[in-house]
Coordinates of C-alpha atoms and ligand atoms in Angstrom, one line a residue:
M40 CA -0.9 3.3 40.2
T41 CA -2.4 4.8 43.0
I42 CA -1.0 8.4 44.4
N43 CA -0.3 8.0 48.1
N44 CA -0.2 11.6 48.8
L45 CA 1.0 11.4 52.4
V46 CA 3.8 9.6 51.8
N47 CA 6.5 10.1 54.3
K48 CA 4.3 12.1 56.4
R49 CA 3.9 11.9 60.0
I50 CA 0.5 12.7 61.5
L51 CA 0.1 12.6 65.1
L52 CA -3.8 11.8 65.5
G53 CA -5.4 13.4 68.6
V54 CA -8.5 11.7 69.8
T55 CA -10.9 13.2 72.6
G56 CA -13.9 12.2 74.2
G57 CA -17.2 11.9 72.1
I58 CA -19.4 9.6 70.4
A59 CA -17.6 10.1 66.9
A60 CA -14.5 9.0 68.6
Y61 CA -15.1 5.2 67.0
K62 CA -14.6 7.3 63.5
A63 CA -10.9 7.8 64.2
A64 CA -10.2 4.2 64.0
D65 CA -11.5 4.5 60.2
L66 CA -9.5 7.8 59.9
V67 CA -6.3 6.0 61.1
R68 CA -6.6 3.6 58.3
R69 CA -7.8 6.0 55.2
L70 CA -4.5 8.2 56.2
Q71 CA -2.4 5.2 56.3
D72 CA -4.0 4.0 53.1
Q73 CA -2.6 7.6 51.9
G74 CA 0.9 6.6 52.9
A75 CA 1.0 8.4 56.5
D76 CA 2.7 7.4 59.4
V77 CA 0.0 7.7 62.2
R78 CA 0.5 8.1 65.8
V79 CA -2.4 8.1 68.4
V80 CA -2.9 10.4 71.4
M81 CA -6.1 9.7 73.4
T82 CA -7.8 12.0 76.1
R83 CA -8.8 9.9 79.2
A84 CA -12.6 10.7 77.8
A85 CA -11.8 9.2 74.6
T86 CA -10.6 5.9 76.1
E87 CA -14.4 5.7 77.3
F88 CA -15.4 5.6 73.5
I89 CA -13.1 3.6 72.1
T90 CA -10.1 1.4 73.3
P91 CA -6.5 2.3 73.2
L92 CA -5.7 -1.3 71.9
T93 CA -8.1 -0.7 69.0
M94 CA -5.8 2.4 68.1
Q95 CA -2.7 0.9 68.9
A96 CA -3.6 -2.3 66.5
L97 CA -4.6 -0.1 64.1
S98 CA -1.5 2.6 63.9
G99 CA 0.9 -0.4 64.6
H100 CA 2.4 2.0 67.8
P101 CA 1.8 2.3 71.2
T102 CA -1.3 4.6 71.7
H103 CA -0.3 7.4 74.5
I104 CA -3.0 8.7 77.0
D105 CA -1.1 10.2 80.1
M106 CA 1.7 12.4 80.6
L107 CA 3.6 10.5 83.2
D108 CA 3.2 6.9 81.7
A109 CA 6.6 5.8 81.8
E110 CA 6.3 2.9 79.3
T111 CA 4.9 5.4 76.6
E112 CA 7.2 8.2 77.6
S113 CA 10.0 5.9 77.3
V114 CA 9.2 4.9 73.6
M115 CA 8.3 8.7 73.0
G116 CA 7.9 11.7 75.4
H117 CA 5.5 14.6 74.7
I118 CA 8.1 16.7 73.5
E119 CA 9.3 14.3 70.9
L120 CA 6.0 13.5 70.1
A121 CA 5.2 17.1 69.0
R122 CA 8.6 17.5 67.1
W123 CA 8.0 14.1 65.5
S124 CA 4.9 15.0 63.9
D125 CA 4.3 17.1 60.4
L126 CA 0.8 17.8 61.3
I127 CA -1.3 17.2 64.6
L128 CA -4.7 16.3 63.8
I129 CA -7.4 16.3 66.7
A130 CA -10.5 14.3 65.5
P131 CA -13.0 14.5 66.8
A132 CA -12.1 17.5 69.0
S133 CA -14.8 18.1 71.7
A134 CA -16.1 21.4 73.0
D135 CA -13.8 21.0 76.0
F136 CA -10.5 20.0 74.5
I137 CA -11.3 23.1 72.0
A138 CA -11.8 25.6 75.2
R139 CA -8.6 23.9 77.2
F140 CA -6.5 24.1 73.8
C141 CA -7.5 27.8 73.6
G142 CA -7.0 28.7 77.1
G143 CA -3.4 27.3 76.6
H144 CA -3.6 24.8 79.3
G145 CA -1.3 22.1 79.5
D146 CA -3.1 19.5 82.1
D147 CA -3.0 16.4 79.9
L148 CA -0.8 14.9 77.3
L149 CA -2.8 16.1 74.3
T150 CA -2.8 20.1 75.1
T151 CA 0.8 19.8 76.5
I152 CA 1.7 18.3 72.7
C153 CA -0.2 21.2 71.2
L154 CA 1.6 24.1 73.4
A155 CA 5.0 22.2 72.7
A156 CA 4.0 22.0 68.8
E157 CA 6.0 24.1 66.3
T158 CA 4.1 22.3 63.4
N159 CA 0.9 22.4 61.7
I160 CA -2.5 21.9 63.7
A161 CA -5.7 20.9 62.6
I162 CA -9.2 20.2 64.5
A163 CA -12.2 18.3 63.2
P164 CA -15.0 19.7 65.8
A165 CA -17.6 16.9 66.9
M166 CA -20.2 17.9 69.5
N167 CA -24.1 18.6 69.9
Q168 CA -25.3 21.5 67.6
A169 CA -26.2 23.6 70.4
M170 CA -22.5 23.3 72.1
W171 CA -21.3 24.0 68.6
S172 CA -23.4 27.4 68.2
N173 CA -22.5 28.6 71.9
P174 CA -20.9 31.8 71.9
Q175 CA -18.3 30.7 73.7
T176 CA -17.4 27.9 71.7
Q177 CA -17.4 30.4 68.6
M178 CA -15.2 32.8 70.4
N179 CA -13.1 29.9 70.9
I180 CA -12.9 28.7 67.0
A181 CA -12.2 32.1 66.0
Q182 CA -9.2 32.3 68.2
L183 CA -7.8 29.4 67.3
E184 CA -8.3 30.2 63.3
R185 CA -6.5 33.8 64.2
S186 CA -3.5 31.4 65.5
E187 CA -3.7 29.4 62.2
V188 CA -5.1 26.3 63.5
L189 CA -6.9 24.9 60.3
I190 CA -10.6 23.9 61.4
M191 CA -12.2 21.1 59.6
G192 CA -15.8 21.2 59.7
P193 CA -18.1 20.0 61.4
A194 CA -20.9 18.8 58.9
E195 CA -24.7 19.0 59.3
G196 CA -26.9 16.5 60.0
I197 CA -28.6 14.2 62.4
Q198 CA -26.8 13.8 65.2
A199 CA -26.1 10.7 67.9
C200 CA -28.5 12.9 70.2
G201 CA -31.1 12.8 67.8
E202 CA -31.1 16.6 66.9
T203 CA -30.4 17.6 63.9
G204 CA -27.8 20.6 63.2
Q205 CA -24.2 21.6 62.7
G206 CA -21.8 19.9 64.9
R207 CA -21.2 16.1 63.3
L208 CA -17.8 15.1 62.8
L209 CA -16.7 15.8 59.0
D210 CA -16.8 13.0 56.9
V211 CA -13.4 10.8 57.3
D212 CA -13.2 10.9 53.6
Q213 CA -13.2 14.8 53.5
I214 CA -11.0 15.0 56.6
V215 CA -8.3 13.0 54.6
Q216 CA -8.8 15.3 51.3
R217 CA -8.4 18.2 53.6
T218 CA -5.4 16.7 55.5
I219 CA -3.7 16.2 52.1
S220 CA -4.3 19.5 50.9
I221 CA -2.3 20.9 53.9
F222 CA 0.9 19.8 52.3
P223 CA 2.1 21.5 48.8
S224 CA 1.8 19.3 46.0
E225 CA 5.4 17.4 46.1
K226 CA 7.5 16.9 43.2
L227 CA 7.8 12.9 43.3
T228 CA 4.6 12.0 45.2
G229 CA 3.9 8.4 44.2
K230 CA 7.0 7.6 42.6
K231 CA 9.7 5.1 43.7
V232 CA 13.5 6.4 43.3
V233 CA 16.3 3.8 43.8
I234 CA 19.8 5.5 44.7
T235 CA 22.9 3.8 44.7
A236 CA 25.2 5.4 47.2
G237 CA 29.0 5.5 48.4
P238 CA 31.8 3.3 47.1
T239 CA 32.0 -0.6 46.5
R240 CA 34.8 -2.8 48.1
E241 CA 36.3 -5.3 45.9
S242 CA 37.9 -8.1 48.0
I243 CA 41.7 -9.5 47.2
D244 CA 41.6 -11.3 50.2
P245 CA 40.2 -11.4 53.8
V246 CA 41.7 -8.4 54.9
R247 CA 42.4 -6.2 51.5
F248 CA 40.1 -4.9 49.3
I249 CA 40.2 -2.5 46.2
S250 CA 37.9 0.8 46.8
N251 CA 37.8 4.6 46.4
H252 CA 37.4 7.7 48.3
S253 CA 33.7 8.0 47.8
S254 CA 31.9 9.1 51.2
G255 CA 28.4 8.6 50.4
K256 CA 27.5 12.4 50.9
Q257 CA 26.3 13.4 47.5
G258 CA 24.4 10.0 47.2
Y259 CA 22.6 10.6 50.7
A260 CA 22.1 13.9 49.7
L261 CA 19.8 12.9 47.0
A262 CA 18.1 10.6 48.8
E263 CA 17.1 13.4 51.3
A264 CA 15.7 15.3 48.7
A265 CA 14.0 12.6 47.0
V266 CA 12.4 11.8 50.4
E267 CA 11.4 15.7 51.2
A268 CA 9.7 15.6 47.0
G269 CA 7.5 12.9 48.5
A270 CA 9.1 9.9 46.7
D271 CA 9.4 6.3 48.4
V272 CA 13.3 6.0 48.5
V273 CA 15.2 3.2 48.4
V274 CA 19.1 3.8 49.3
I275 CA 21.5 1.1 47.8
S276 CA 24.6 1.9 49.7
G277 CA 28.2 0.5 49.7
P278 CA 30.3 0.9 53.2
T279 CA 29.9 4.8 54.5
N280 CA 30.3 6.4 57.8
L281 CA 26.9 8.2 57.3
D282 CA 23.6 7.8 59.3
P283 CA 20.6 6.0 57.0
V284 CA 18.7 8.4 55.3
D285 CA 15.6 9.3 57.6
R286 CA 12.3 8.0 55.8
A287 CA 14.0 6.1 53.4
R288 CA 15.0 2.3 53.4
T289 CA 18.6 1.6 53.3
I290 CA 19.9 -1.4 51.7
N291 CA 23.8 -2.1 52.8
T292 CA 26.2 -3.7 50.2
V293 CA 29.8 -4.2 50.1
S294 CA 30.6 -5.3 46.4
A295 CA 29.7 -4.2 43.0
D296 CA 28.1 -7.7 42.5
D297 CA 25.9 -7.3 46.3
M298 CA 24.9 -3.7 44.8
Y299 CA 24.0 -4.9 41.5
A300 CA 21.9 -8.0 43.1
A301 CA 20.2 -5.3 45.4
V302 CA 19.4 -2.7 42.5
M303 CA 17.9 -5.5 40.5
S304 CA 15.8 -6.6 43.3
E305 CA 14.2 -3.1 43.6
I306 CA 14.1 -2.4 39.9
A307 CA 10.7 -3.7 38.9
D308 CA 8.7 -1.0 40.2
C309 CA 11.0 1.8 40.1
D310 CA 10.1 5.2 38.5
V311 CA 13.9 7.0 38.9
F312 CA 17.1 5.2 39.2
I313 CA 20.1 7.5 40.3
G314 CA 23.6 5.9 40.1
V315 CA 25.8 8.1 42.1
A316 CA 28.0 4.8 43.6
A317 CA 31.6 5.0 42.8
V318 CA 31.0 1.2 41.6
A319 CA 34.6 -0.3 40.9
D320 CA 34.8 -1.1 37.6
F321 CA 36.9 -4.0 38.1
K322 CA 37.3 -6.8 40.8
P323 CA 40.0 -9.5 41.4
V324 CA 39.5 -12.9 39.4
M325 CA 40.6 -14.7 42.2
Q326 CA 39.8 -13.7 45.9
S327 CA 42.2 -15.6 48.2
E328 CA 40.8 -17.2 51.0
Q329 CA 43.9 -16.7 53.2
K330 CA 45.7 -13.6 53.6
L331 CA 48.5 -13.3 50.5
K332 CA 52.2 -13.6 51.9
K333 CA 55.3 -11.9 50.7
T334 CA 57.3 -14.2 48.3
Q335 CA 61.1 -14.4 48.9
D336 CA 61.6 -14.6 44.7
S337 CA 59.8 -11.5 43.8
N338 CA 59.3 -7.5 45.0
T339 CA 56.4 -7.2 42.5
M340 CA 53.0 -8.6 42.8
T341 CA 50.2 -9.0 39.8
I342 CA 46.6 -9.0 41.0
E343 CA 44.7 -10.1 37.4
L344 CA 41.6 -8.0 37.4
I345 CA 38.0 -8.7 35.6
E346 CA 35.1 -6.4 35.0
N347 CA 32.2 -5.6 37.1
P348 CA 28.6 -5.6 35.9
D349 CA 28.0 -2.1 35.0
I350 CA 24.8 -1.6 37.0
I351 CA 23.5 1.7 35.5
A352 CA 23.8 0.5 31.8
S353 CA 21.7 -3.0 33.2
V354 CA 19.1 -1.0 34.4
A355 CA 19.0 1.2 31.3
A356 CA 19.0 -1.8 29.3
L357 CA 15.7 -3.2 30.8
S358 CA 12.8 -3.4 28.2
K359 CA 10.4 -1.7 31.5
R360 CA 13.5 0.7 32.6
P361 CA 12.9 3.5 34.9
F362 CA 14.0 7.1 34.2
C363 CA 18.0 6.6 34.5
V364 CA 20.3 9.4 36.0
G365 CA 23.9 8.4 36.0
F366 CA 27.1 10.6 37.5
A367 CA 30.1 11.0 35.3
A368 CA 33.6 11.2 38.1
E369 CA 35.8 12.7 35.6
T370 CA 39.4 14.1 35.7
E371 CA 39.4 15.5 32.5
H372 CA 37.4 16.3 29.3
L373 CA 34.6 16.5 31.8
L374 CA 31.7 17.1 29.7
G375 CA 33.0 15.2 26.5
H376 CA 33.6 11.8 28.8
A377 CA 30.1 12.8 30.3
R378 CA 28.1 12.8 27.1
L379 CA 29.7 9.8 25.9
K380 CA 28.9 8.0 28.8
L381 CA 25.6 9.2 28.5
Q382 CA 25.3 7.8 25.1
R383 CA 27.1 4.5 26.0
K384 CA 25.0 3.8 28.7
K385 CA 21.9 5.1 27.4
L386 CA 21.1 7.3 30.1
D387 CA 18.3 9.9 30.4
L388 CA 20.4 12.4 32.3
I389 CA 24.4 12.5 33.6
V390 CA 25.6 14.8 36.2
A391 CA 29.4 15.4 35.4
N392 CA 31.4 16.3 38.3
N393 CA 35.2 16.8 38.4
V394 CA 36.6 14.5 41.0
A395 CA 40.5 15.7 40.5
D396 CA 39.5 19.1 42.4
S397 CA 39.5 17.8 46.2
S398 CA 37.4 21.2 47.4
I399 CA 34.6 19.1 45.5
G400 CA 33.7 15.7 44.2
F401 CA 34.6 12.9 46.7
N402 CA 34.3 13.3 50.3
S403 CA 33.7 16.9 50.4
D404 CA 30.5 18.7 51.3
N405 CA 30.2 21.0 47.9
N406 CA 30.1 19.8 44.6
R407 CA 30.4 21.6 41.3
I408 CA 28.2 20.0 38.6
T409 CA 27.0 20.3 34.9
L410 CA 23.8 18.5 34.0
V411 CA 24.1 16.4 30.5
W412 CA 21.2 15.4 28.7
N413 CA 20.6 14.5 24.8
D414 CA 20.0 17.8 23.6
G415 CA 20.8 20.4 26.3
E416 CA 23.4 20.8 29.5
S417 CA 23.1 23.1 32.4
D418 CA 26.3 24.4 34.3
L419 CA 25.7 24.8 38.2
P420 CA 28.2 27.0 40.2
V421 CA 30.1 25.4 43.5
M422 CA 27.3 24.7 45.9
S423 CA 26.2 22.2 48.8
K424 CA 25.6 18.4 48.1
R425 CA 22.3 19.4 49.8
N426 CA 21.1 22.1 47.3
I427 CA 22.9 20.0 44.2
A428 CA 20.7 17.2 45.1
A429 CA 17.7 19.8 45.6
K430 CA 18.6 20.9 41.6
I431 CA 19.0 17.6 40.3
V432 CA 15.7 16.3 42.1
N433 CA 13.9 19.6 40.2
H434 CA 15.5 18.7 37.1
V435 CA 14.1 15.2 36.9
S436 CA 10.6 16.0 38.1
K437 CA 10.3 18.3 35.0
Q438 CA 11.7 15.9 32.5
L439 CA 9.2 13.3 34.2
D440 CA 6.5 15.8 33.5
A441 CA 7.7 16.8 29.9
Q442 CA 7.5 12.9 29.3
K443 CA 3.7 12.9 30.4
V444 CA 2.7 15.5 27.7
Ligands
PMT623 O1 30.3 9.6 47.7 P1 31.0 11.3 47.9 O2 32.1 11.7 48.4 O3 29.7 12.3 48.1 O4 31.4 11.8 46.2 C1 30.4 11.8 45.3 C2 31.0 11.4 43.9 C3 32.2 11.9 43.4 C4 31.2 9.7 44.3 C5 29.6 11.6 42.9 O5 29.4 12.7 42.5 C6 30.1 10.7 41.5 O6 30.5 11.2 40.7 N1 29.6 9.3 41.3 C7 29.8 8.2 40.2 C8 31.1 7.8 40.4 C9 31.5 7.1 39.4 O7 31.8 5.9 39.5 O8 31.5 7.1 38.2 P2 31.8 6.6 36.8 O9 32.0 7.6 35.8 O10 33.0 5.8 36.9 O11 30.7 5.9 36.5 C10 29.4 6.5 35.9 C11 28.2 5.9 36.2 O12 27.9 4.5 36.0 C12 28.0 6.5 37.2 O13 26.5 6.6 37.7 C13 28.1 4.9 38.0 O14 27.6 4.8 39.3 C14 27.6 3.7 37.1 N2 28.4 2.6 37.4 C15 29.8 2.6 37.1 C16 30.4 1.2 36.9 C17 29.6 0.1 37.1 N3 30.2 -0.8 37.0 N4 28.5 0.3 37.3 C18 28.0 1.3 37.4 O15 26.5 1.5 37.7

């Protein structure tokens, strides 16, 4: 399997004027091959060497050039672009751009973005060898290095002007490798993680349903933690009031049957499945097409229920199965019941939580869990669902590593 080292990473590629600008087109593709989302900003001079349309077609986003271009500013303004990116990579970076950047200028879109940026900035210089070795350029480069701007290259060799020396744009593959190395190696890079979250709703009639108090907070927090860890994340969500998780794909479902179908459609290439959803164990045998009415002759009503598919047990029973993590929502005998579920559903790990305590479990921002696996368990104190999610992701990645040995 190809490891996409830049999955979930947002790279703003700045292209400045110079003959090497054409190589930026290949760079967009190579960064995308590693999973990065790339947006392009060009200086006016760069547009003399390669068209904005080429960069737009390759990146799949509008190319940004001018500060006051109403069209692209309305798509994403300069401050938003600076905030959006995990890395600003300027390749090729001309001597003129380097001087203006160094001087703190904000006289075009790219320098303004660099001024507004609070993220990592890397530059790959490309220029004539005499311009590169000019003391002023070298002073500028030394100053940028002191400001923790990463300098990639330049390489030595024959230049477009026919001279030989240092000043060529570093090879595109090397720029990509240097870019990958900027980001700390992540625990779930290259893994597809499917997470169910929230409640399910089982219809009784067009206006009533059976459900539970799950808010989706724990499942969404896990999705965020998995995205942070570099995974390709799919959230299969029951009805919640939460915003979709940034950089994850969300599939909205309503009933357990819907959730089952969505999970099965995503499971073939899944590496880790985490069942956080509070799936209704039963649904009404009949769903009335019309609203059920009170009757004169009885003050009771019976709704016959039938079992729903057990989603996580079905995933764990597949011949090619992902690493399976379940949650056990218990009101008594927490660890005993959790361990039974671990064994009965053939899971790799189960997260036991007590849903009788309203300060944790359903709908709270906090939880208290015990991780239970075949030959061990680990009890954690009360903490936020975000922190719990990070602990679970850590544990899963360690177990995946142990399986490799
Ligand atoms: O959403 P929040 O408000 O943040 O609350 C979080 C939570 C309390 C819902 C969560 O921490 C939790 O405990 N989720 C599991 C709820 C549950 O259904 O537990 P269970 O013990 O009934 O089920 C055990 C496991 O089987 C779970 O992983 C569940 O997703 C799965 N299951 C259950 C039934 C079914 N038909 N299919 C399933 O996949």
